[in-house]
Every structure is written in C-alpha cells, then in structure tokens.
mmCIF file of C-alpha atoms in Angstrom:
data_model
loop_
_atom_site.group_PDB
_atom_site.id
_atom_site.type_symbol
_atom_site.label_atom_id
_atom_site.label_comp_id
_atom_site.label_asym_id
_atom_site.label_seq_id
_atom_site.Cartn_x
_atom_site.Cartn_y
_atom_site.Cartn_z
ATOM 1 C CA MET A 202 24.615 3.743 82.368
ATOM 2 C CA ARG A 203 25.011 6.596 79.914
ATOM 3 C CA PHE A 204 28.055 7.323 77.783
ATOM 4 C CA ILE A 205 28.794 10.327 75.560
ATOM 5 C CA SER A 206 31.521 10.781 72.935
ATOM 6 C CA TRP A 207 32.254 14.056 71.166
ATOM 7 C CA ASN A 208 35.018 15.291 68.894
ATOM 8 C CA VAL A 209 35.137 18.871 70.165
ATOM 9 C CA ASN A 210 37.647 20.145 67.562
ATOM 10 C CA GLY A 211 39.577 22.097 70.174
ATOM 11 C CA PHE A 212 38.555 21.831 73.816
ATOM 12 C CA ARG A 213 39.462 25.410 74.714
ATOM 13 C CA ALA A 214 37.383 26.632 71.777
ATOM 14 C CA VAL A 215 34.299 24.574 72.603
ATOM 15 C CA LEU A 216 34.403 25.716 76.218
ATOM 16 C CA LYS A 217 33.530 29.166 74.838
ATOM 17 C CA LYS A 218 30.573 27.744 72.896
ATOM 18 C CA GLY A 219 28.392 26.327 75.651
ATOM 19 C CA PHE A 220 30.195 23.064 76.379
ATOM 20 C CA GLU A 221 29.652 23.332 80.117
ATOM 21 C CA GLU A 222 25.879 23.550 79.681
ATOM 22 C CA VAL A 223 25.837 20.624 77.239
ATOM 23 C CA PHE A 224 27.977 18.576 79.612
ATOM 24 C CA ARG A 225 25.660 19.294 82.530
ATOM 25 C CA ASP A 226 22.472 18.613 80.559
ATOM 26 C CA LEU A 227 23.687 15.300 79.139
ATOM 27 C CA ASP A 228 24.671 14.110 82.635
ATOM 28 C CA ALA A 229 26.763 11.204 81.344
ATOM 29 C CA ASP A 230 28.391 8.636 83.585
ATOM 30 C CA ILE A 231 31.381 8.725 81.217
ATOM 31 C CA PHE A 232 31.993 11.619 78.818
ATOM 32 C CA CYS A 233 34.773 11.122 76.278
ATOM 33 C CA ILE A 234 36.182 13.890 74.070
ATOM 34 C CA GLN A 235 38.532 13.817 71.085
ATOM 35 C CA GLU A 236 40.710 16.344 69.252
ATOM 36 C CA THR A 237 41.328 18.340 72.408
ATOM 37 C CA LYS A 238 44.231 20.186 70.726
ATOM 38 C CA MET A 239 45.842 21.125 74.027
ATOM 39 C CA GLN A 240 48.550 20.308 76.521
ATOM 40 C CA PRO A 241 47.912 19.394 80.162
ATOM 41 C CA GLY A 242 46.469 22.228 82.209
ATOM 42 C CA GLN A 243 45.473 24.440 79.293
ATOM 43 C CA ALA A 244 41.709 24.066 79.823
ATOM 44 C CA ASP A 245 39.935 25.114 83.001
ATOM 45 C CA PHE A 246 37.014 22.718 83.268
ATOM 46 C CA HIS A 247 36.784 20.504 86.335
ATOM 47 C CA PRO A 248 33.148 19.484 86.906
ATOM 48 C CA GLU A 249 32.224 18.453 90.411
ATOM 49 C CA GLY A 250 31.648 14.741 90.839
ATOM 50 C CA TYR A 251 33.914 13.652 87.983
ATOM 51 C CA HIS A 252 37.391 12.227 87.705
ATOM 52 C CA GLU A 253 39.282 13.420 84.634
ATOM 53 C CA TYR A 254 41.983 11.874 82.453
ATOM 54 C CA PHE A 255 43.702 13.480 79.460
ATOM 55 C CA HIS A 256 46.173 12.204 76.888
ATOM 56 C CA SER A 257 47.826 15.001 74.930
ATOM 57 C CA ALA A 258 49.871 14.775 71.760
ATOM 58 C CA GLU A 259 53.530 15.685 71.862
ATOM 59 C CA LYS A 260 52.832 18.138 69.049
ATOM 60 C CA LYS A 261 51.115 21.205 70.458
ATOM 61 C CA GLY A 262 47.621 22.053 69.233
ATOM 62 C CA TYR A 263 47.116 18.610 67.685
ATOM 63 C CA SER A 264 44.974 15.544 68.330
ATOM 64 C CA GLY A 265 44.474 14.551 72.000
ATOM 65 C CA THR A 266 41.759 12.782 73.990
ATOM 66 C CA GLY A 267 40.100 13.173 77.364
ATOM 67 C CA ILE A 268 37.598 11.384 79.589
ATOM 68 C CA TYR A 269 35.421 12.580 82.461
ATOM 69 C CA THR A 270 33.969 9.778 84.583
ATOM 70 C CA LYS A 271 31.784 9.738 87.682
ATOM 71 C CA GLU A 272 33.210 6.464 88.966
ATOM 72 C CA GLU A 273 36.923 6.281 89.599
ATOM 73 C CA PRO A 274 38.390 3.484 87.460
ATOM 74 C CA LEU A 275 40.501 0.639 88.771
ATOM 75 C CA SER A 276 43.229 1.591 86.316
ATOM 76 C CA VAL A 277 43.983 4.024 83.494
ATOM 77 C CA THR A 278 46.114 3.171 80.459
ATOM 78 C CA TYR A 279 47.340 5.436 77.667
ATOM 79 C CA GLY A 280 48.093 4.184 74.165
ATOM 80 C CA MET A 281 47.894 0.494 73.241
ATOM 81 C CA ASP A 282 50.313 -1.841 74.984
ATOM 82 C CA GLY A 283 52.921 0.900 75.022
ATOM 83 C CA LYS A 284 52.401 1.847 71.368
ATOM 84 C CA HIS A 285 50.840 4.946 69.739
ATOM 85 C CA LEU A 286 51.589 7.242 72.648
ATOM 86 C CA ASP A 287 52.930 10.274 70.807
ATOM 87 C CA GLU A 288 49.650 11.604 69.391
ATOM 88 C CA GLY A 289 47.469 11.173 72.475
ATOM 89 C CA ARG A 290 44.890 9.037 70.710
ATOM 90 C CA VAL A 291 43.791 6.285 73.123
ATOM 91 C CA ILE A 292 42.730 6.154 76.779
ATOM 92 C CA THR A 293 41.490 2.983 78.497
ATOM 93 C CA LEU A 294 39.648 2.932 81.821
ATOM 94 C CA GLU A 295 39.171 -0.358 83.646
ATOM 95 C CA TYR A 296 36.154 -0.970 85.871
ATOM 96 C CA PRO A 297 35.124 -4.093 87.793
ATOM 97 C CA ASP A 298 32.845 -5.387 85.025
ATOM 98 C CA PHE A 299 34.058 -3.751 81.790
ATOM 99 C CA ARG A 300 36.708 -1.652 80.095
ATOM 100 C CA PHE A 301 36.053 1.671 78.414
ATOM 101 C CA VAL A 302 38.259 2.731 75.504
ATOM 102 C CA GLY A 303 38.101 6.243 74.077
ATOM 103 C CA ALA A 304 39.958 6.863 70.824
ATOM 104 C CA TYR A 305 40.675 9.393 68.115
ATOM 105 C CA VAL A 306 41.626 7.311 65.089
ATOM 106 C CA PRO A 307 44.142 8.919 62.684
ATOM 107 C CA ASN A 308 42.825 10.549 59.523
ATOM 108 C CA ALA A 309 44.265 8.996 56.358
ATOM 109 C CA GLN A 310 44.540 12.549 54.936
ATOM 110 C CA ASN A 311 44.336 13.830 51.378
ATOM 111 C CA GLU A 312 45.353 11.338 48.719
ATOM 112 C CA LEU A 313 45.544 8.765 51.542
ATOM 113 C CA LYS A 314 49.082 9.884 52.288
ATOM 114 C CA ARG A 315 48.832 8.501 55.831
ATOM 115 C CA ILE A 316 47.005 5.287 54.946
ATOM 116 C CA ASP A 317 49.936 3.032 55.885
ATOM 117 C CA TYR A 318 50.022 4.418 59.416
ATOM 118 C CA ARG A 319 46.235 4.243 59.570
ATOM 119 C CA MET A 320 46.298 0.545 58.654
ATOM 120 C CA GLU A 321 48.980 -0.138 61.278
ATOM 121 C CA PHE A 322 46.909 1.713 63.883
ATOM 122 C CA GLU A 323 43.765 -0.221 62.943
ATOM 123 C CA ASP A 324 45.504 -3.598 63.170
ATOM 124 C CA ASP A 325 47.036 -2.731 66.542
ATOM 125 C CA LEU A 326 43.705 -1.425 67.814
ATOM 126 C CA ARG A 327 41.784 -4.533 66.768
ATOM 127 C CA ALA A 328 44.362 -6.760 68.458
ATOM 128 C CA TYR A 329 44.264 -4.565 71.572
ATOM 129 C CA LEU A 330 40.465 -4.553 71.844
ATOM 130 C CA SER A 331 40.295 -8.298 71.220
ATOM 131 C CA LYS A 332 42.835 -8.898 73.972
ATOM 132 C CA LEU A 333 40.855 -6.735 76.409
ATOM 133 C CA ASP A 334 37.670 -8.528 75.421
ATOM 134 C CA GLU A 335 39.107 -11.868 76.518
ATOM 135 C CA THR A 336 38.722 -10.921 80.180
ATOM 136 C CA LYS A 337 36.064 -8.178 80.315
ATOM 137 C CA PRO A 338 33.552 -6.764 77.818
ATOM 138 C CA VAL A 339 34.604 -3.577 76.067
ATOM 139 C CA VAL A 340 32.853 -0.277 75.363
ATOM 140 C CA TYR A 341 34.844 1.455 72.614
ATOM 141 C CA CYS A 342 34.034 4.911 71.282
ATOM 142 C CA GLY A 343 35.330 7.969 69.533
ATOM 143 C CA ASP A 344 35.935 9.682 66.238
ATOM 144 C CA LEU A 345 36.883 6.611 64.208
ATOM 145 C CA ASN A 346 37.311 8.609 60.990
ATOM 146 C CA VAL A 347 35.471 6.157 58.735
ATOM 147 C CA ALA A 348 32.000 5.935 57.237
ATOM 148 C CA HIS A 349 31.546 2.179 57.168
ATOM 149 C CA LYS A 350 28.763 1.775 54.619
ATOM 150 C CA GLU A 351 27.265 3.893 51.860
ATOM 151 C CA ILE A 352 24.331 4.568 54.178
ATOM 152 C CA ASP A 353 26.752 6.357 56.507
ATOM 153 C CA LEU A 354 27.431 9.418 54.347
ATOM 154 C CA LYS A 355 25.430 11.733 52.120
ATOM 155 C CA ASN A 356 27.481 11.391 48.925
ATOM 156 C CA PRO A 357 29.067 7.927 48.792
ATOM 157 C CA LYS A 358 29.688 7.788 45.058
ATOM 158 C CA SER A 359 31.697 11.017 44.830
ATOM 159 C CA ASN A 360 33.630 10.177 48.007
ATOM 160 C CA ARG A 361 34.594 6.612 47.131
ATOM 161 C CA GLY A 362 38.314 6.237 47.763
ATOM 162 C CA ASN A 363 38.669 9.464 49.736
ATOM 163 C CA ALA A 364 39.997 9.540 53.283
ATOM 164 C CA GLY A 365 37.317 8.147 55.578
ATOM 165 C CA PHE A 366 35.605 6.233 52.789
ATOM 166 C CA SER A 367 38.432 4.274 51.225
ATOM 167 C CA ASP A 368 38.092 0.545 50.710
ATOM 168 C CA GLU A 369 41.026 0.025 53.067
ATOM 169 C CA GLU A 370 39.496 1.936 55.983
ATOM 170 C CA ARG A 371 36.036 0.479 55.501
ATOM 171 C CA GLY A 372 37.568 -2.973 55.364
ATOM 172 C CA LYS A 373 39.294 -2.471 58.711
ATOM 173 C CA MET A 374 35.965 -1.527 60.293
ATOM 174 C CA THR A 375 34.468 -4.726 58.919
ATOM 175 C CA GLU A 376 37.380 -6.705 60.342
ATOM 176 C CA LEU A 377 36.834 -5.140 63.765
ATOM 177 C CA LEU A 378 33.129 -5.945 63.816
ATOM 178 C CA ASP A 379 33.836 -9.481 62.596
ATOM 179 C CA ALA A 380 36.240 -9.908 65.511
ATOM 180 C CA GLY A 381 33.314 -9.877 67.949
ATOM 181 C CA PHE A 382 32.098 -6.301 68.217
ATOM 182 C CA THR A 383 28.841 -4.436 67.501
ATOM 183 C CA ASP A 384 28.194 -1.006 65.986
ATOM 184 C CA THR A 385 25.528 0.064 68.486
ATOM 185 C CA PHE A 386 23.823 2.690 66.325
ATOM 186 C CA ARG A 387 23.397 0.299 63.399
ATOM 187 C CA TYR A 388 22.308 -2.466 65.786
ATOM 188 C CA LEU A 389 19.286 -0.366 66.769
ATOM 189 C CA HIS A 390 18.880 1.566 63.504
ATOM 190 C CA PRO A 391 19.973 -0.782 60.710
ATOM 191 C CA ASP A 392 18.322 1.127 57.875
ATOM 192 C CA GLU A 393 18.156 4.719 59.120
ATOM 193 C CA THR A 394 19.490 7.251 56.634
ATOM 194 C CA GLY A 395 20.389 10.914 56.806
ATOM 195 C CA VAL A 396 21.778 10.824 60.367
ATOM 196 C CA TYR A 397 25.387 11.975 60.534
ATOM 197 C CA SER A 398 27.906 13.062 63.170
ATOM 198 C CA TRP A 399 30.328 15.214 61.147
ATOM 199 C CA TRP A 400 29.906 17.930 58.504
ATOM 200 C CA SER A 401 32.548 19.905 56.660
ATOM 201 C CA TYR A 402 32.720 23.597 57.480
ATOM 202 C CA ARG A 403 32.608 24.250 53.734
ATOM 203 C CA PHE A 404 29.643 24.535 51.350
ATOM 204 C CA ASN A 405 27.016 24.914 54.124
ATOM 205 C CA ALA A 406 27.370 21.180 54.663
ATOM 206 C CA ARG A 407 25.622 21.060 58.023
ATOM 207 C CA ALA A 408 22.729 23.233 56.903
ATOM 208 C CA ASN A 409 22.316 20.899 53.919
ATOM 209 C CA ASN A 410 22.941 17.813 56.059
ATOM 210 C CA ALA A 411 25.712 16.701 53.707
ATOM 211 C CA GLY A 412 27.436 14.755 56.444
ATOM 212 C CA TRP A 413 29.230 11.587 57.457
ATOM 213 C CA ARG A 414 28.676 9.181 60.351
ATOM 214 C CA ILE A 415 32.222 8.731 61.614
ATOM 215 C CA ASP A 416 31.697 8.829 65.412
ATOM 216 C CA TYR A 417 30.752 5.541 67.028
ATOM 217 C CA PHE A 418 30.037 3.491 70.097
ATOM 218 C CA ILE A 419 31.141 -0.080 69.529
ATOM 219 C CA VAL A 420 30.714 -2.795 72.167
ATOM 220 C CA SER A 421 31.581 -6.424 72.692
ATOM 221 C CA ASN A 422 28.928 -8.628 71.136
ATOM 222 C CA ARG A 423 27.923 -10.028 74.525
ATOM 223 C CA LEU A 424 26.687 -6.560 75.505
ATOM 224 C CA GLN A 425 24.139 -6.438 72.669
ATOM 225 C CA GLU A 426 21.194 -7.306 74.900
ATOM 226 C CA LYS A 427 22.050 -4.358 77.146
ATOM 227 C CA ILE A 428 21.938 -1.744 74.357
ATOM 228 C CA GLU A 429 18.976 0.413 75.378
ATOM 229 C CA ASP A 430 19.696 3.492 73.265
ATOM 230 C CA ALA A 431 22.306 4.608 70.740
ATOM 231 C CA SER A 432 21.804 8.092 69.366
ATOM 232 C CA ILE A 433 23.465 10.843 67.349
ATOM 233 C CA LEU A 434 22.746 14.216 68.950
ATOM 234 C CA THR A 435 22.504 16.348 65.835
ATOM 235 C CA ASP A 436 20.886 19.284 67.627
ATOM 236 C CA ILE A 437 24.050 20.025 69.615
ATOM 237 C CA TYR A 438 26.485 22.526 68.074
ATOM 238 C CA GLY A 439 29.903 23.856 68.990
ATOM 239 C CA SER A 440 32.096 21.690 66.771
ATOM 240 C CA ASP A 441 32.082 20.293 63.243
ATOM 241 C CA HIS A 442 31.061 17.031 64.938
ATOM 242 C CA CYS A 443 28.059 16.438 67.160
ATOM 243 C CA PRO A 444 28.051 14.152 70.201
ATOM 244 C CA VAL A 445 26.993 10.511 70.026
ATOM 245 C CA SER A 446 25.497 8.629 72.947
ATOM 246 C CA LEU A 447 25.023 5.115 74.254
ATOM 247 C CA THR A 448 22.848 3.867 77.108
ATOM 248 C CA LEU A 449 23.352 0.364 78.462
ATOM 249 C CA SER A 450 20.660 -1.024 80.753
ATOM 250 C CA ASP A 451 21.380 -3.076 83.901
ATOM 251 C CA PHE A 452 25.006 -2.064 83.582
ATOM 252 C CA LYS A 453 27.455 -0.629 86.110
#
C-alpha cells in the first residue's frame, strides 16, 4: 500500500504547476495534502477512482488539509476529539485494519510567538494518536513543522532555537516517538544526510539544497516490519515542499 504526503502551499496554485500529472504518476492509495489555503469547492480536482475529504480553516486562504483515497473509509473525523477544528489541521480516516491521520502542525512562528499553542497542539496530538493506537495501528503523516535532529537540516547551529528547530518542538517529537511510534524515513535511513523536504524561497535555498526535513510518515511501532520504502521525492517541484512517500508491504 502506497501513501503520499505533500504540503502544496496553496492547492489552487499547485494545480497550475503540474499537480495532476504528479498525482497520476505517483498512483498512491492515499494521497494527503497540507496547506490547501482554500475553502470548500474552490479547487476543481476530482480524480476518478478516489474519495476526497477536505478540512478548511475558518480563516480564508490559510492552513487546511485534504485527503484523496482509493478505498472509502469506515469513518472520517476532523480535528482531535472535537478540538483544533478552526484551522483545518487534522483529518482521520478509519479503515478495517488501521487509521490514517493527516496533519498540518502549527508553525511556532518568528520568535516562537506561537510556541504555547504549538505545545498544546503537540500534547493533544500525542494523546490522540496514542488513544487511536490502543485499538488499531496508526499511519500518521504531514508537514509536522519540526526538524527532529541536527541531521535533519542543513544549518543546525545557526537555526538552533528558531521555529521548527527549537528545543521545545524537538522535544515533543521525541516524546511522540517514545510513546510507541516510528519515524519511517529514519528507520530505513538512520544516517542519511542532505535529504530534505522543505526549502525557503529565499537565497536560492533549493538550488543549494539548504533545506529541512519537516515532512514525515510516522507509524505505530508494530508496523515497523511492514515498512518497505520511505522516501523523500526531491525531484518533484511545484511547492516549497516536496512530497514524501511510504510503502507498507502486506498491508490493506
């Protein structure tokens, strides 16, 4: 089973930059997008053979998530136990043997001015995923807005303490993994350097590969043996992020 996650930085914009061809070529069973920046009905993309679910922010042109899936889920949930609904950040699909959670984690912003909300979100998310994991294994993905280790960004020393590489945010990622979850890319590529999923639009960052790995697929530990491939698709353009992928073997 193949999963794709991509922060598209504006769904209507990326639709003009070859998204349909990328979507078709990747042929994912579940394709999750973040930062859709749109309200319901504003994008005309309805691929044959897929069910689609979108969660828009109340604020227009901001945040938002969406999922395209070949198999119709048993249930669809927005937010986390009724919380964090206003910014359209979390969608959960339930299937017979697992749950899929797509998320766009809040950015702590300059000078960490939103760090308190970010910490609240992280704690609620960890509790939510752990609760889901009690009954079915979880596949969790999205733009998680954190480079966990120094290996996960080009310039760790100069970025220490900045949004996405603060001790607080990195610590919450550690807490999540310690709660029974696996970072699939690092599981298969524990020492690989220079592979990132986001680059600033400034300073020719992508051309210089001065990037950050902040997009993830994270799974329940009991799915480790099914991790066949976890990749970062750096050759795909259209956003300041590139897609990330996960393939689980013997999995439906």
